[in-house]
mmCIF file of C-alpha atoms in Angstrom:
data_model
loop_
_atom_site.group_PDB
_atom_site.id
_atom_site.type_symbol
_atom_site.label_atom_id
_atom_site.label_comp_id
_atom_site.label_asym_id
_atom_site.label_seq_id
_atom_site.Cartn_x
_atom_site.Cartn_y
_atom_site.Cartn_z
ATOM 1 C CA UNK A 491 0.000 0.000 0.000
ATOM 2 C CA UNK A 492 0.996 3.939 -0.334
ATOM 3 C CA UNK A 493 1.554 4.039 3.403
ATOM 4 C CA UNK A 494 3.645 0.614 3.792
ATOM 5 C CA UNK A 495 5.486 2.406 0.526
ATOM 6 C CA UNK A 496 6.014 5.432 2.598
ATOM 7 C CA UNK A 497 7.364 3.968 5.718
ATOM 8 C CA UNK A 498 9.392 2.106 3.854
ATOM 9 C CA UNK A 499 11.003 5.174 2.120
ATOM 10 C CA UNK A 500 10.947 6.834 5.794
ATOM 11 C CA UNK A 501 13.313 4.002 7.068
ATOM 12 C CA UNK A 502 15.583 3.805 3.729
ATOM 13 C CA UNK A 503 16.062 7.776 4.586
ATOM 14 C CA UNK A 504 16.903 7.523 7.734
ATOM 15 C CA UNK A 505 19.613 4.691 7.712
ATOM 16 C CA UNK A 506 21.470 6.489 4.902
ATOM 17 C CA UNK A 507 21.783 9.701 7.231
ATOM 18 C CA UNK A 508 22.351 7.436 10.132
ATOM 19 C CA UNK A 509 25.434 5.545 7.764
ATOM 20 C CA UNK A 510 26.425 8.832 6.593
ATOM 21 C CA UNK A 511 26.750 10.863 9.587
ATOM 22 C CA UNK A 512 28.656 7.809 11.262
ATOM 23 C CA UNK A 513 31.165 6.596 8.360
ATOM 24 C CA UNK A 514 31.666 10.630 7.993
ATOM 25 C CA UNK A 515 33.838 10.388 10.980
ATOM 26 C CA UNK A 516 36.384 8.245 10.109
ATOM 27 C CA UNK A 517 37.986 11.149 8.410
ATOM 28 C CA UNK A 518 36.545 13.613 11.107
ATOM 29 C CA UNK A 519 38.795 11.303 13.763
ATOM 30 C CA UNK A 520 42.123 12.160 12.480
ATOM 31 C CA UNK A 521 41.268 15.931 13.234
ATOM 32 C CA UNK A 522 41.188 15.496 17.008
ATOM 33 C CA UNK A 523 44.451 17.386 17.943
ATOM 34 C CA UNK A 524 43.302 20.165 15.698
ATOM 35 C CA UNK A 525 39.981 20.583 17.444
ATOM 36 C CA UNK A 526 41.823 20.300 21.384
ATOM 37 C CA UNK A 527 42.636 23.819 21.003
ATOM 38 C CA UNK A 528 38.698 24.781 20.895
ATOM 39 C CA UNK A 529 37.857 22.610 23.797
ATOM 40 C CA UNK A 530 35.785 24.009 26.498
ATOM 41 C CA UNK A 531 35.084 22.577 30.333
ATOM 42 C CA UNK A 532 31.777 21.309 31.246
ATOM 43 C CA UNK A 533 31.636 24.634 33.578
ATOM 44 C CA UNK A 534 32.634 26.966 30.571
ATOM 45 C CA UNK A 535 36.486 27.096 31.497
ATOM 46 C CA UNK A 536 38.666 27.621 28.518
ATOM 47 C CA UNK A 537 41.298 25.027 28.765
ATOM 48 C CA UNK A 538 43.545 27.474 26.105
ATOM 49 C CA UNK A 539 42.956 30.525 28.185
ATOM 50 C CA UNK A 540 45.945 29.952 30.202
ATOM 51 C CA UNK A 541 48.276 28.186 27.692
ATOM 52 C CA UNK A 542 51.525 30.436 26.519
ATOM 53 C CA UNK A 543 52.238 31.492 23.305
ATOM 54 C CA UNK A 544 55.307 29.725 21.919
ATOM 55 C CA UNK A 545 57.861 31.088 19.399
ATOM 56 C CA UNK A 546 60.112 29.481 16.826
ATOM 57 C CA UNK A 547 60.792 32.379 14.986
ATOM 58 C CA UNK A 548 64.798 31.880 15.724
ATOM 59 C CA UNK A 549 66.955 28.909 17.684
ATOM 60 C CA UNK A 550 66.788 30.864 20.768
ATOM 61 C CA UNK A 551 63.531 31.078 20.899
ATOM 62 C CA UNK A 552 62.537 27.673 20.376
ATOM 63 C CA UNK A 553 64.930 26.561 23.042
ATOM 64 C CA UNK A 554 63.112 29.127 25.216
ATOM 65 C CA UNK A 555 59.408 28.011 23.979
ATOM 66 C CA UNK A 556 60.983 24.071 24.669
ATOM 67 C CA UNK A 557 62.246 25.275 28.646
ATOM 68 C CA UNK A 558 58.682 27.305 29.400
ATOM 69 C CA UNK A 559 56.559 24.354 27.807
ATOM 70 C CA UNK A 560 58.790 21.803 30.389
ATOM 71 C CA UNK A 561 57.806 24.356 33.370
ATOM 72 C CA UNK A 562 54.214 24.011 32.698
ATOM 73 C CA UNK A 563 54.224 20.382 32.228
ATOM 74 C CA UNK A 564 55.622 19.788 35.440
ATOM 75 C CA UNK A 565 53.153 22.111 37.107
ATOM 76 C CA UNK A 566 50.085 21.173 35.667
ATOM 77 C CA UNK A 567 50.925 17.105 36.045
ATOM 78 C CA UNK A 568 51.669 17.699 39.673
ATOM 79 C CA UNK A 569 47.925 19.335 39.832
ATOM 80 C CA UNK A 570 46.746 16.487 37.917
ATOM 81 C CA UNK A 571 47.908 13.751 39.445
ATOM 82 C CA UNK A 572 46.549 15.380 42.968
ATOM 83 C CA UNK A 573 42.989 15.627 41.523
ATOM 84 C CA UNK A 574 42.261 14.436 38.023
ATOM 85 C CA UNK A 575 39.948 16.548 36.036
ATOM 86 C CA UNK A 576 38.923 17.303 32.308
ATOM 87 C CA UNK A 577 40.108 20.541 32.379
ATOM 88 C CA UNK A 578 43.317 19.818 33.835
ATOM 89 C CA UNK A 579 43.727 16.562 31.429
ATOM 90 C CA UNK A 580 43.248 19.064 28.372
ATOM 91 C CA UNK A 581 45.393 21.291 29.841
ATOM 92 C CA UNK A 582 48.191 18.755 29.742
ATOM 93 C CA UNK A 583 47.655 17.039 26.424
ATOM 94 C CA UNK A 584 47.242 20.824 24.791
ATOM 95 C CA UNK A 585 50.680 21.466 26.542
ATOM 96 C CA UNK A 586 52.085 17.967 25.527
ATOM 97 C CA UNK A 587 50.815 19.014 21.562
ATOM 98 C CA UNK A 588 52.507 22.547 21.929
ATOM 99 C CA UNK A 589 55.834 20.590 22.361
ATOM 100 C CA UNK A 590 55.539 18.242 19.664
ATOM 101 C CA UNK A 591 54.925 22.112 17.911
ATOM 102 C CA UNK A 592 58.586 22.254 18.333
ATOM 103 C CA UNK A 593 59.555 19.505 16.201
ATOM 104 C CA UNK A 594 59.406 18.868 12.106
ATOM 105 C CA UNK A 595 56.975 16.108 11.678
ATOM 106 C CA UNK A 596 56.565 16.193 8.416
ATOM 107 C CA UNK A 597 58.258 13.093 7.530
ATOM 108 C CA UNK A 598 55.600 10.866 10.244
ATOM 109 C CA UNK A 599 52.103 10.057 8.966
ATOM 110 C CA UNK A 600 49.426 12.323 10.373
ATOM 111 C CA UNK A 601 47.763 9.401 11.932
ATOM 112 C CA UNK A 602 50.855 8.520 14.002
ATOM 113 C CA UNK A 603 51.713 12.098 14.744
ATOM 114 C CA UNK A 604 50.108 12.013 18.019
ATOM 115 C CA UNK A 605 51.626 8.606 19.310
ATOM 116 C CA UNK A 606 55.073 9.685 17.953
ATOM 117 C CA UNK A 607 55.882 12.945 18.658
ATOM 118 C CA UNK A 608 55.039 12.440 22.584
ATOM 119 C CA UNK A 609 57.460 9.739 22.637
ATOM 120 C CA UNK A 610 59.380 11.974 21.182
ATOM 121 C CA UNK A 611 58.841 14.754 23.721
ATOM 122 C CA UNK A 612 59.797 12.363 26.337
ATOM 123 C CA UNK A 613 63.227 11.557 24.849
ATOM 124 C CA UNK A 614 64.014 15.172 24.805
ATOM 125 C CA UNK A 615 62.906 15.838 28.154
ATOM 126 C CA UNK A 616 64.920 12.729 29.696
ATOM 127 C CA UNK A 617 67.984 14.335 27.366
ATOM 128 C CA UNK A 618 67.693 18.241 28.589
ATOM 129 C CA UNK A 619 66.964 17.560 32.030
ATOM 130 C CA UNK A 620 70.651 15.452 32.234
ATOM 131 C CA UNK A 621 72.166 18.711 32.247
ATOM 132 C CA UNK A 622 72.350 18.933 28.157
ATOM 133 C CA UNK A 623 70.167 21.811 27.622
ATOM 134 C CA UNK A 624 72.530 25.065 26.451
ATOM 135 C CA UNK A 625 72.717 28.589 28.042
ATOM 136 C CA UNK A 626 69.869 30.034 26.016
ATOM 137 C CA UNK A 627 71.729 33.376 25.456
ATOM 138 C CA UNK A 628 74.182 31.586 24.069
ATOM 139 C CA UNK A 629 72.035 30.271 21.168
ATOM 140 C CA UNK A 630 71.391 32.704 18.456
ATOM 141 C CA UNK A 631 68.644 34.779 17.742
ATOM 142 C CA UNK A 632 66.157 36.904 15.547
ATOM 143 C CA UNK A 633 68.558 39.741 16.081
ATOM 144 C CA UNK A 634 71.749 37.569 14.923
ATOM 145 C CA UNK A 635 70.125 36.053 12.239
ATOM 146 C CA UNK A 636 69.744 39.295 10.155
ATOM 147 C CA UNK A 637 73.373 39.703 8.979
ATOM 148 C CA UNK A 638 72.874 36.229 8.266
ATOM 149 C CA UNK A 639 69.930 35.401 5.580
ATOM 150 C CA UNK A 640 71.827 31.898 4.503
ATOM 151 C CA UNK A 641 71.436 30.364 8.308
ATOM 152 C CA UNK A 642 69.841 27.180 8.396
ATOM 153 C CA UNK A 643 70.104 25.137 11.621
ATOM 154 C CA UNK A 644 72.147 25.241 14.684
ATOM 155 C CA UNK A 645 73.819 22.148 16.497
ATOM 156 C CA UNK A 646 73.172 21.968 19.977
ATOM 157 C CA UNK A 647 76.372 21.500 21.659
ATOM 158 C CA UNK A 648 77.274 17.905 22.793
ATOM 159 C CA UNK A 649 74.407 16.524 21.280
ATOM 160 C CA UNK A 650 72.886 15.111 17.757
ATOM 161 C CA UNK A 651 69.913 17.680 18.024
ATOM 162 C CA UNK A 652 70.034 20.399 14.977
ATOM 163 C CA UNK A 653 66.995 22.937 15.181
ATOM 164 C CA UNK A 654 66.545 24.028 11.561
ATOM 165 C CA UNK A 655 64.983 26.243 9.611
ATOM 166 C CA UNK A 656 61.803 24.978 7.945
ATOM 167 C CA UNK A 657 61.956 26.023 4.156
ATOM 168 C CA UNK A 658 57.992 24.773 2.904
ATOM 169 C CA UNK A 659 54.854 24.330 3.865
ATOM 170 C CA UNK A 660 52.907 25.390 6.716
ATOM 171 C CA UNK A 661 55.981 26.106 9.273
ATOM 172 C CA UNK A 662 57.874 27.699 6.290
ATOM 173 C CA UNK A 663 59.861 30.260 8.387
ATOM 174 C CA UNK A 664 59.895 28.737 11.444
ATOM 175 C CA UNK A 665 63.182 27.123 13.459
ATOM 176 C CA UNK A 666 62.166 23.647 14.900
ATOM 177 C CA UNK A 667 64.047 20.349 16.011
ATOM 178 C CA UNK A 668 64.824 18.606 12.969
ATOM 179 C CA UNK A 669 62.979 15.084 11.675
ATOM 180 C CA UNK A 670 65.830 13.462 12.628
ATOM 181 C CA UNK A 671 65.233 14.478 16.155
ATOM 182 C CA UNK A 672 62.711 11.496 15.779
ATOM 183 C CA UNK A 673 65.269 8.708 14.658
ATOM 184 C CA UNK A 674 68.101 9.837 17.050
ATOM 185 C CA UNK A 675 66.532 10.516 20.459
ATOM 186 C CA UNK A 676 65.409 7.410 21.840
ATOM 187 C CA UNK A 677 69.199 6.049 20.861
ATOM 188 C CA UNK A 678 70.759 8.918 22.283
ATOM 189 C CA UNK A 679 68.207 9.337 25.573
ATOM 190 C CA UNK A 680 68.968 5.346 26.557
ATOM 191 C CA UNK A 681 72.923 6.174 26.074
ATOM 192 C CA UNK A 682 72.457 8.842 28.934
ATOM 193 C CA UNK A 683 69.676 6.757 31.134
ATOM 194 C CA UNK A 684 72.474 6.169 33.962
ATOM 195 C CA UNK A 685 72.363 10.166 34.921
ATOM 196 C CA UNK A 686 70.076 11.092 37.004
ATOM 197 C CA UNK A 687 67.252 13.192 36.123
ATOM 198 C CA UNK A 688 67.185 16.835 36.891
ATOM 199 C CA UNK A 689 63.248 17.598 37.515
ATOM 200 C CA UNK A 690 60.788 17.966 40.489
ATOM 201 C CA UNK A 691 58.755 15.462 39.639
ATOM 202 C CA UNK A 692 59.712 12.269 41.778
ATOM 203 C CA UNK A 693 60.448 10.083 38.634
ATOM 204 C CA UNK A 694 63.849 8.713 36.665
ATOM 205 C CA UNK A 695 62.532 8.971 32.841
ATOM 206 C CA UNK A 696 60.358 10.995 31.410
ATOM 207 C CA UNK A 697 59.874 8.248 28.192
ATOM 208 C CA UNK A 698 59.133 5.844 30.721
ATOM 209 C CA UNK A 699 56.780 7.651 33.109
ATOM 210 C CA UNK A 700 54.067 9.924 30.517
ATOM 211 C CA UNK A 701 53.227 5.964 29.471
ATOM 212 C CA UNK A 702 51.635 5.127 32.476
ATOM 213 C CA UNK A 703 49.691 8.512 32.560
ATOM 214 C CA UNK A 704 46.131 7.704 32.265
ATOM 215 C CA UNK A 705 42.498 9.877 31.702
ATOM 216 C CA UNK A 706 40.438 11.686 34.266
ATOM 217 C CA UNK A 707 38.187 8.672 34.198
ATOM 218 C CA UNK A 708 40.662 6.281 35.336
ATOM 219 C CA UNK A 709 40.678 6.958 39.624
ATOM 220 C CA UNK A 710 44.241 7.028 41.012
ATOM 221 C CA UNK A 711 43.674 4.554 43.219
ATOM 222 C CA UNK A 712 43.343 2.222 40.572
ATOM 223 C CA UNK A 713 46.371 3.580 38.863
ATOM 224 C CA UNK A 714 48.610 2.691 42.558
ATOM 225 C CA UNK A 715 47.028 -1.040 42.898
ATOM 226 C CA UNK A 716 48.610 -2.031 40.126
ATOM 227 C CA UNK A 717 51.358 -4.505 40.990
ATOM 228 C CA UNK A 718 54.694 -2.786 38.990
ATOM 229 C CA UNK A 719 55.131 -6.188 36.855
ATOM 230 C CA UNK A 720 52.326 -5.235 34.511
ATOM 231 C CA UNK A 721 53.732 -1.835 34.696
ATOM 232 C CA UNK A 722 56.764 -2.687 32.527
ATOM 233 C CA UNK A 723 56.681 -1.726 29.248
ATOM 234 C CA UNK A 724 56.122 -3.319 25.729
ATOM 235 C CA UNK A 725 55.640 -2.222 22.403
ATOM 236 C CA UNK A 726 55.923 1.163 23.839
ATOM 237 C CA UNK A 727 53.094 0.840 26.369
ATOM 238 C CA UNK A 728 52.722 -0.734 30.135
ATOM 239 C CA UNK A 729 51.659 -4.620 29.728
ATOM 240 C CA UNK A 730 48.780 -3.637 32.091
ATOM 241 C CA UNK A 731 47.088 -1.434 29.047
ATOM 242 C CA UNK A 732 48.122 -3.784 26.235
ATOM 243 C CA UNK A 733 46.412 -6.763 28.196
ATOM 244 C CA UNK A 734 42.921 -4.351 28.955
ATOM 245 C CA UNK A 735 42.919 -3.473 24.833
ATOM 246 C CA UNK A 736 43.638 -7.411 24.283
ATOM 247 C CA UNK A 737 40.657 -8.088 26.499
ATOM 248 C CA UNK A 738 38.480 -5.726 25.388
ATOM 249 C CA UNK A 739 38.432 -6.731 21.651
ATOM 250 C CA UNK A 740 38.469 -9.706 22.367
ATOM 251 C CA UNK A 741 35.007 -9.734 25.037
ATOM 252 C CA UNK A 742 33.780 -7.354 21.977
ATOM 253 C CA UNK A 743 34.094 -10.452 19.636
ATOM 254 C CA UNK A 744 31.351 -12.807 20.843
ATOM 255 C CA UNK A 745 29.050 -9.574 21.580
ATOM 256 C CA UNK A 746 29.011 -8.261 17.998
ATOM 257 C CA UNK A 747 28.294 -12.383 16.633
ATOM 258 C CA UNK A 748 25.452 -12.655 19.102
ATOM 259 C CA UNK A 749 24.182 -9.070 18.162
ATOM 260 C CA UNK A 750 24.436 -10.593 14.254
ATOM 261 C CA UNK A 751 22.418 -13.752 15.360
ATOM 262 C CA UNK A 752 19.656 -11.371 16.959
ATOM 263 C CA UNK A 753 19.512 -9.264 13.792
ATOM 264 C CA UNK A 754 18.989 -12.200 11.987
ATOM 265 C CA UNK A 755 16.394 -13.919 13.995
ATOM 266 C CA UNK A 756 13.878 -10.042 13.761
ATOM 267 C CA UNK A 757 14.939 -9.616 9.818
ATOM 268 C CA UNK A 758 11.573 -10.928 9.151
ATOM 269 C CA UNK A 759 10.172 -12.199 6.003
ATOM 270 C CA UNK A 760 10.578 -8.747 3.257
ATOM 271 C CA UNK A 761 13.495 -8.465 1.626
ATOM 272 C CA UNK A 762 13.885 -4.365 2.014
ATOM 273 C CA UNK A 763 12.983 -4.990 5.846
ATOM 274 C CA UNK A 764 15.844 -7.540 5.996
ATOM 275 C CA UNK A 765 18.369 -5.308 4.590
ATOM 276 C CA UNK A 766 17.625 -2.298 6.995
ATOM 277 C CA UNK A 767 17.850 -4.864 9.986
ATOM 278 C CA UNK A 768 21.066 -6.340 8.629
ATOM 279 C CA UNK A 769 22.593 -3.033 8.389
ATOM 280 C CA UNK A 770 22.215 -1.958 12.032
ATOM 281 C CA UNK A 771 25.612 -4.779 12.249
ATOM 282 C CA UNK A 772 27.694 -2.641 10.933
ATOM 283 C CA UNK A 773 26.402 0.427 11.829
ATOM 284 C CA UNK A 774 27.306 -0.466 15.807
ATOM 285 C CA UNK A 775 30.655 -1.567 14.836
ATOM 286 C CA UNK A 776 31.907 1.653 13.006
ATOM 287 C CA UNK A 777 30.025 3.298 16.548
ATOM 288 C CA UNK A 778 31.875 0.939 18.597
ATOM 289 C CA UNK A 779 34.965 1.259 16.820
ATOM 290 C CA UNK A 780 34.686 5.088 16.824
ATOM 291 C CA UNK A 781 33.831 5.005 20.955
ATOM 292 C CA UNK A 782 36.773 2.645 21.832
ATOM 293 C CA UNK A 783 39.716 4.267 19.853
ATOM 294 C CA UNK A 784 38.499 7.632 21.469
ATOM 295 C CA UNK A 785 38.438 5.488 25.027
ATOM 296 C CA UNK A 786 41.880 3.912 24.312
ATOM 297 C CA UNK A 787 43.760 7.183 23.260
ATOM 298 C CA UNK A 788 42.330 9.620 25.917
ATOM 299 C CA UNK A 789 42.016 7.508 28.925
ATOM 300 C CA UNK A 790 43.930 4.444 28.510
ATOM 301 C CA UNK A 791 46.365 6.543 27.088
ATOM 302 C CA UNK A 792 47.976 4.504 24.429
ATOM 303 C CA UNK A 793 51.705 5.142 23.153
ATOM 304 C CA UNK A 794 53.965 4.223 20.726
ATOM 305 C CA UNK A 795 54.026 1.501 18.601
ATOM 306 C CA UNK A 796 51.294 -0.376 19.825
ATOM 307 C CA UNK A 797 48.977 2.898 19.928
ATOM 308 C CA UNK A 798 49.490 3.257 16.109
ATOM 309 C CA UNK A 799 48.674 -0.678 15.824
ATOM 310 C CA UNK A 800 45.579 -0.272 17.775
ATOM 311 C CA UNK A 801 44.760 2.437 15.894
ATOM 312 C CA UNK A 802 44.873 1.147 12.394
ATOM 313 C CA UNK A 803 43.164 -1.781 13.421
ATOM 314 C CA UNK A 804 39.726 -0.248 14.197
ATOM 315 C CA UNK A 805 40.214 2.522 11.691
ATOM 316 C CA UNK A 806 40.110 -0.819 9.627
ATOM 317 C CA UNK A 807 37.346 -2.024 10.901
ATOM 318 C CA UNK A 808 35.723 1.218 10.556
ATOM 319 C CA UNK A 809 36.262 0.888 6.844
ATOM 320 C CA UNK A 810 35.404 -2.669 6.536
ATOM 321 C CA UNK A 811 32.037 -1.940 8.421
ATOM 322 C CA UNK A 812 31.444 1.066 6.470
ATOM 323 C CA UNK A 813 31.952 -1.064 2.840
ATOM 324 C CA UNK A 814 29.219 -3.560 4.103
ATOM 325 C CA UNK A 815 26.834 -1.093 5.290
ATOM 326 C CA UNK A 816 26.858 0.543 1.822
ATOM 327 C CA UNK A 817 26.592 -2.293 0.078
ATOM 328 C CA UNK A 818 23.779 -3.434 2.224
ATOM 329 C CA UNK A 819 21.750 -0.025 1.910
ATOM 330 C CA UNK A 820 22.251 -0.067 -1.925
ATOM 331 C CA UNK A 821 20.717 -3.282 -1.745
ATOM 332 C CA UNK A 822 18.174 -1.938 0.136
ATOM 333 C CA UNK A 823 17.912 1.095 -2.235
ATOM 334 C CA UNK A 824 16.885 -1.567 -5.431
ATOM 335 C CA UNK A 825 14.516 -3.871 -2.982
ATOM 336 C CA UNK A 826 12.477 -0.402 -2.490
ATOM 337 C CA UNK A 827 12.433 0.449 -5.925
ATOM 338 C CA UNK A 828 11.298 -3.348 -6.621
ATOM 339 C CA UNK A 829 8.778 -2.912 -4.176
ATOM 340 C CA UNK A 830 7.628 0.609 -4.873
ATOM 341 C CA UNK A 831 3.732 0.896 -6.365
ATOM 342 C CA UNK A 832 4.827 2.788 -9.094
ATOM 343 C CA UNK A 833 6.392 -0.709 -10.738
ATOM 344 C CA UNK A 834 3.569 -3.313 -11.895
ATOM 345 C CA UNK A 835 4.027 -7.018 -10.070
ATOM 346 C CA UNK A 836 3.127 -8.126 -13.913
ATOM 347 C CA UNK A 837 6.206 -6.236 -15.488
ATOM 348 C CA UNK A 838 9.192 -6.779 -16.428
ATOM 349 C CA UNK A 839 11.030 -4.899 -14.199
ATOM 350 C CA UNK A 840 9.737 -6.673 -11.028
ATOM 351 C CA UNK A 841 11.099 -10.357 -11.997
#
């Protein structure tokens, strides 16, 4: 009938801007750390009202921007690790993004940016706080560099580090640590790991403690049961986290074939009906996908290698998901034109 024909249009409409507005933010995902800077409190506290500007305009400078950025860190995780809050967990990872700032990533993936350039950040921190970090006023400046248009980079002293002009692009202009910062500092940070750390926090390493930093969600008192075996590290990250993402996929397994075995059992008899049921599947995996990589990076706080595995692997499943549902909507799409009034059960286009 002309209603059945327009309910069935109704539901066709609405699981195409369900499956768009979902599979539209696999993209959308990738733009996180570009959309931190906007992020507000749940009380209406800006959590970039208080965050200092940083220069790389000159060597100097960026030295300078690198020691201020180091200050703040250590003030705002001694805060946070008193009392754990949203604002002051975006305060820190805004602060933690404003130092990868400092270094050329162009050479690293955008989807791995994240993941490496805080490991990164900790390698230079464990480096500079062993008593390696120059007498800024010894570095040169804006001012030095104008009798001098053909600079390009200065060498730290008694280090690998160069912080170089950038020549292209967005940071065209601007002096930063050079992408082979990236390759050289975890080598050079373990060659100096028997020195003892200069820094008020109560820890030896800063690559081995922002690891085991976790989200506002996670209580502290959880973080101190732990027993410090699953706090060792592999694949970048503490054996406690990689053992709760192992777990969690795998629990997630059984739940999504028993959700499939439901869907199938209320398909019911029509064929458009059966499509729109079938595609709910893969609509809650791209949502579950989307919900746990947001979980694992912000609370959990993934790093390193086995962040950027964990990551790929649901972005892939995001994809898969999303290359089912479409197929099973245009399916859908041809069943409702099949079944649409307009077409004549006697002609030839409904055999």
């Amino acid at each position: 009938t002309g209603i059945d024909w327009l309910s069935n249009f109704s539901s066709l409409l609405l699981s195409i801007l369900l499956a768009t507005c979902l599979t539209g933010s696999v993209g959308a995902q990738e733009e996180v750390d570009r959309q931190t800077s906007s992020v507000q409190d749940t009380d209406g506290s800006d959590a970039t009202a208080l965050l200092r500007p940083i220069r790389t305009d000159s060597p100097q400078q960026t030295l300078r921007s690198f020691i201020i950025l180091r200050q703040d860190l250590e003030d705002e995780l001694r805060q946070y690790l008193i009392d754990k809050t949203p604002y002051g967990e975006r305060r820190l990872v805004l602060t933690l993004l404003q130092l990868i700032e400092l270094i050329d990533m162009s050479e690293v993936p955008s989807a791995a940016r994240r993941d490496v350039g805080v490991d990164t950040v900790g390698h230079l921190l464990d480096i500079f706080g062993r008593g390696l970090l120059p007498n800024t006023l010894s570095v040169p400046d804006a001012e030095d560099l104008e009798d001098n248009a053909d600079f390009e980079s200065y060498l730290i002293p008694n280090t690998p580090f160069r912080i170089v002009r950038i020549t292209e692009g967005e940071r065209a202009g601007d002096f930063l640590f050079s992408a082979k910062t990236i390759r050289v500092a975890p080598t050079f940070a373990r060659a100096l790991d028997g020195i003892s750390l200069d820094s008020p926090m109560d820890i030896d390493s800063w690559s081995r403690f922002l690891p085991q930093l976790t989200g506002w969600m996670i209580p502290n008192w959880l973080d101190a049961a732990l027993p410090t075996p699953l706090r060792k590290v592999i694949f970048d990250t503490p054996i406690w986290k990689v053992l709760f993402v192992v777990i969690t996929l795998l629990a997630a397994l059984p739940l999504f074939g028993r959700w499939y075995n439901f869907l199938e059992y209320r398909k019911g008899e029509r064929r458009f009906r059966q499509k729109l049921v079938k595609s709910l599947w893969p609509l809650s995996v791209i949502f579950t996908a989307l919900a746990l990589q947001a979980f694992f990076e912000t609370q959990v706080n993934l790093t390193g290698s086995f962040a950027v595995l964990t990551s790929s692997c649901l972005i892939a499943a995001r994809y898969l998901a999303g290359a089912y549902l479409l197929w099973l909507l245009v399916q859908a799409f041809f069943e409702w034109i099949i079944s649409s009034p307009r077409i004549s059960d006697k002609g030839l286009n409904a055999s």
